Amino acid sequence: MSVLVARTGRQQQRYQDGYRLLAGCIPFKYRYSEESSGKLSEKIVEVLMVTSNSGPGLLFPKGGWETDETVEEAAAREALEEAGVRGDLMHLLGDYYFTSKTLQDESSSAGLCKATMYALFVKEELDCWPEQNLHQRSWLTVSEADECCRHSWMKKALNEGFSGWLADGMMSTM
């Protein structure tokens, strides 16, 4: 068994035009509701969110995009480190700009951030993951996730990016 370790520090962090570059994803899976007869019926989309020590509400996995990886690799790595899931990146949801007081540093003193977000179809949910002592994970419907989501930019990624992709026939990109 190999030990998974989360990356730390900002030595390899990417910046562009004063923005700290982040990568993240909205992990999702399907659950089928069961009728009283025991038959499977409606297909329900669930998304995975995690807790954070920095405040109330839930978050989607995201973090710094480093110089030795592609943005897609960074998004998949953050899903593994923070939520303990692996899967396939299915669709680019977009770039989301925000200001973070907790992400201020020498290269982005105003805390400006640009997060590139993807839809990640979950194929494996690990029992142990690098940041399990920092993050509890929860599977939620899209409407439940909207209610629990801490940040407005993440709600936008969920409601416009992810839900828009679902409504536009996501199967064409799968």
Short mmCIF file of C-alpha atoms in Angstrom, two decimals, residues 3-172:
data_model
loop_
_atom_site.label_atom_id
_atom_site.label_comp_id
_atom_site.label_asym_id
_atom_site.label_seq_id
_atom_site.Cartn_x
_atom_site.Cartn_y
_atom_site.Cartn_z
CA VAL A 3 0.86 6.44 1.33
CA LEU A 4 -0.81 9.48 -0.20
CA VAL A 5 0.53 12.85 0.94
CA ALA A 6 -0.92 16.30 0.27
CA ARG A 7 1.26 18.97 -1.28
CA THR A 8 1.93 21.96 0.94
CA GLY A 9 3.56 25.36 0.54
CA ARG A 10 3.48 27.87 -2.27
CA GLN A 11 6.98 27.51 -3.72
CA GLN A 12 5.57 26.21 -7.03
CA GLN A 13 2.36 28.26 -7.04
CA ARG A 14 1.24 29.82 -10.33
CA TYR A 15 0.28 33.50 -10.62
CA GLN A 16 -0.95 35.51 -13.58
CA ASP A 17 -1.64 39.25 -13.71
CA GLY A 18 -1.79 39.48 -9.90
CA TYR A 19 -4.15 36.49 -9.53
CA ARG A 20 -3.28 33.30 -7.69
CA LEU A 21 -4.29 30.46 -10.03
CA LEU A 22 -6.39 27.69 -8.51
CA ALA A 23 -7.86 24.50 -9.88
CA GLY A 24 -10.82 22.57 -8.57
CA CYS A 25 -13.77 20.44 -9.42
CA ILE A 26 -17.33 19.56 -8.64
CA PRO A 27 -17.18 15.79 -8.05
CA PHE A 28 -20.43 14.03 -8.96
CA LYS A 29 -22.04 10.61 -9.18
CA TYR A 30 -25.46 9.11 -9.86
CA ARG A 31 -27.82 7.58 -7.37
CA TYR A 32 -31.01 5.83 -8.36
CA SER A 33 -34.12 6.22 -6.25
CA GLU A 34 -35.95 3.01 -5.46
CA GLU A 35 -39.68 2.55 -5.85
CA SER A 36 -41.68 0.75 -3.16
CA SER A 37 -41.67 -2.34 -5.42
CA GLY A 38 -37.87 -2.42 -5.24
CA LYS A 39 -37.38 -1.30 -8.86
CA LEU A 40 -34.87 1.44 -9.59
CA SER A 41 -36.46 4.53 -11.05
CA GLU A 42 -35.26 8.12 -11.13
CA LYS A 43 -31.56 8.89 -11.69
CA ILE A 44 -30.41 11.55 -9.20
CA VAL A 45 -27.18 13.54 -9.56
CA GLU A 46 -25.26 14.03 -6.32
CA VAL A 47 -22.25 16.30 -5.84
CA LEU A 48 -19.50 15.98 -3.26
CA MET A 49 -18.62 18.84 -0.94
CA VAL A 50 -16.19 19.07 1.96
CA THR A 51 -15.96 20.95 5.24
CA SER A 52 -13.21 23.39 6.08
CA ASN A 53 -11.64 24.53 9.34
CA SER A 54 -11.76 28.15 8.16
CA GLY A 55 -15.50 28.64 8.61
CA PRO A 56 -19.04 27.36 8.22
CA GLY A 57 -20.58 25.97 5.07
CA LEU A 58 -19.31 23.47 2.54
CA LEU A 59 -16.82 23.79 -0.31
CA PHE A 60 -15.88 22.04 -3.51
CA PRO A 61 -12.31 20.69 -3.61
CA LYS A 62 -9.90 23.30 -4.96
CA GLY A 63 -6.40 24.56 -4.39
CA GLY A 64 -3.27 25.99 -5.92
CA TRP A 65 -2.27 25.11 -9.47
CA GLU A 66 1.46 24.43 -9.38
CA THR A 67 4.14 24.95 -12.02
CA ASP A 68 4.90 21.24 -12.51
CA GLU A 69 1.36 20.19 -13.45
CA THR A 70 -1.43 20.97 -15.90
CA VAL A 71 -4.59 22.63 -14.63
CA GLU A 72 -6.41 19.32 -15.14
CA GLU A 73 -3.83 17.46 -13.05
CA ALA A 74 -4.16 20.09 -10.32
CA ALA A 75 -7.97 19.76 -10.24
CA ALA A 76 -7.77 15.95 -10.00
CA ARG A 77 -5.07 16.19 -7.31
CA GLU A 78 -7.20 18.54 -5.19
CA ALA A 79 -10.16 16.14 -5.42
CA LEU A 80 -7.93 13.33 -4.19
CA GLU A 81 -6.24 15.35 -1.42
CA GLU A 82 -9.30 17.13 -0.02
CA ALA A 83 -12.18 14.74 -0.77
CA GLY A 84 -10.53 11.35 -1.28
CA VAL A 85 -12.05 10.70 -4.70
CA ARG A 86 -10.69 9.75 -8.10
CA GLY A 87 -12.46 9.89 -11.40
CA ASP A 88 -12.61 11.40 -14.86
CA LEU A 89 -12.65 15.12 -15.58
CA MET A 90 -15.62 15.45 -17.88
CA HIS A 91 -16.07 19.13 -18.65
CA LEU A 92 -14.50 22.53 -18.07
CA LEU A 93 -17.10 24.52 -16.11
CA GLY A 94 -15.27 27.82 -16.41
CA ASP A 95 -12.99 30.30 -14.67
CA TYR A 96 -14.28 31.99 -11.52
CA TYR A 97 -12.73 35.13 -10.05
CA PHE A 98 -12.90 36.04 -6.37
CA THR A 99 -11.01 37.72 -3.57
CA SER A 100 -9.79 35.69 -0.61
CA LYS A 101 -8.51 37.15 2.64
CA THR A 102 -6.99 33.77 3.55
CA LEU A 103 -5.07 33.50 0.25
CA GLN A 104 -3.19 36.80 0.47
CA ASP A 105 0.58 36.56 -0.04
CA GLU A 106 3.51 38.47 -1.54
CA SER A 107 2.49 37.74 -5.14
CA SER A 108 -1.21 38.48 -4.60
CA SER A 109 -1.42 40.88 -1.67
CA ALA A 110 -5.05 41.71 -2.47
CA GLY A 111 -5.97 38.01 -2.36
CA LEU A 112 -7.09 37.96 -5.99
CA CYS A 113 -7.81 34.42 -7.23
CA LYS A 114 -8.87 32.75 -10.44
CA ALA A 115 -10.23 29.22 -10.04
CA THR A 116 -10.56 26.96 -13.06
CA MET A 117 -13.31 24.45 -12.25
CA TYR A 118 -14.21 21.09 -13.81
CA ALA A 119 -16.93 18.46 -13.48
CA LEU A 120 -15.33 15.25 -12.15
CA PHE A 121 -17.24 11.97 -12.57
CA VAL A 122 -16.31 9.96 -9.47
CA LYS A 123 -15.22 6.37 -10.07
CA GLU A 124 -13.48 5.66 -6.75
CA GLU A 125 -14.10 6.87 -3.20
CA LEU A 126 -11.12 6.17 -0.92
CA ASP A 127 -11.42 5.14 2.73
CA CYS A 128 -8.23 7.06 3.57
CA TRP A 129 -7.02 10.25 1.91
CA PRO A 130 -4.34 12.87 2.62
CA GLU A 131 -6.53 15.56 4.21
CA GLN A 132 -9.22 13.43 5.84
CA ASN A 133 -8.35 14.94 9.22
CA LEU A 134 -9.13 18.42 7.78
CA HIS A 135 -12.18 17.71 5.61
CA GLN A 136 -15.36 15.72 6.13
CA ARG A 137 -17.13 14.91 2.88
CA SER A 138 -20.85 14.96 2.12
CA TRP A 139 -22.81 13.79 -0.91
CA LEU A 140 -25.67 16.20 -1.68
CA THR A 141 -28.23 16.83 -4.37
CA VAL A 142 -27.56 19.96 -6.41
CA SER A 143 -30.28 21.90 -4.55
CA GLU A 144 -28.89 20.79 -1.15
CA ALA A 145 -25.39 21.81 -2.26
CA ASP A 146 -26.68 25.23 -3.28
CA GLU A 147 -28.13 25.72 0.22
CA CYS A 148 -24.89 24.64 1.98
CA CYS A 149 -22.33 26.29 -0.30
CA ARG A 150 -20.22 28.89 1.52
CA HIS A 151 -19.00 31.05 -1.35
CA SER A 152 -21.02 32.86 -4.02
CA TRP A 153 -18.46 32.02 -6.72
CA MET A 154 -18.85 28.30 -5.93
CA LYS A 155 -22.65 28.66 -6.13
CA LYS A 156 -22.16 30.23 -9.56
CA ALA A 157 -19.94 27.32 -10.63
CA LEU A 158 -22.61 24.90 -9.38
CA ASN A 159 -25.70 26.64 -10.75
CA GLU A 160 -24.39 28.08 -14.00
CA GLY A 161 -21.40 25.90 -14.88
CA PHE A 162 -22.34 22.45 -13.58
CA SER A 163 -26.16 22.63 -13.77
CA GLY A 164 -25.92 24.38 -17.14
CA TRP A 165 -23.74 21.56 -18.43
CA LEU A 166 -26.22 18.97 -17.15
CA ALA A 167 -29.16 20.79 -18.72
CA ASP A 168 -27.35 21.13 -22.05
CA GLY A 169 -27.02 17.37 -22.44
CA MET A 170 -23.80 16.55 -20.65
CA MET A 171 -23.76 13.10 -22.24
CA SER A 172 -22.28 14.57 -25.40
#
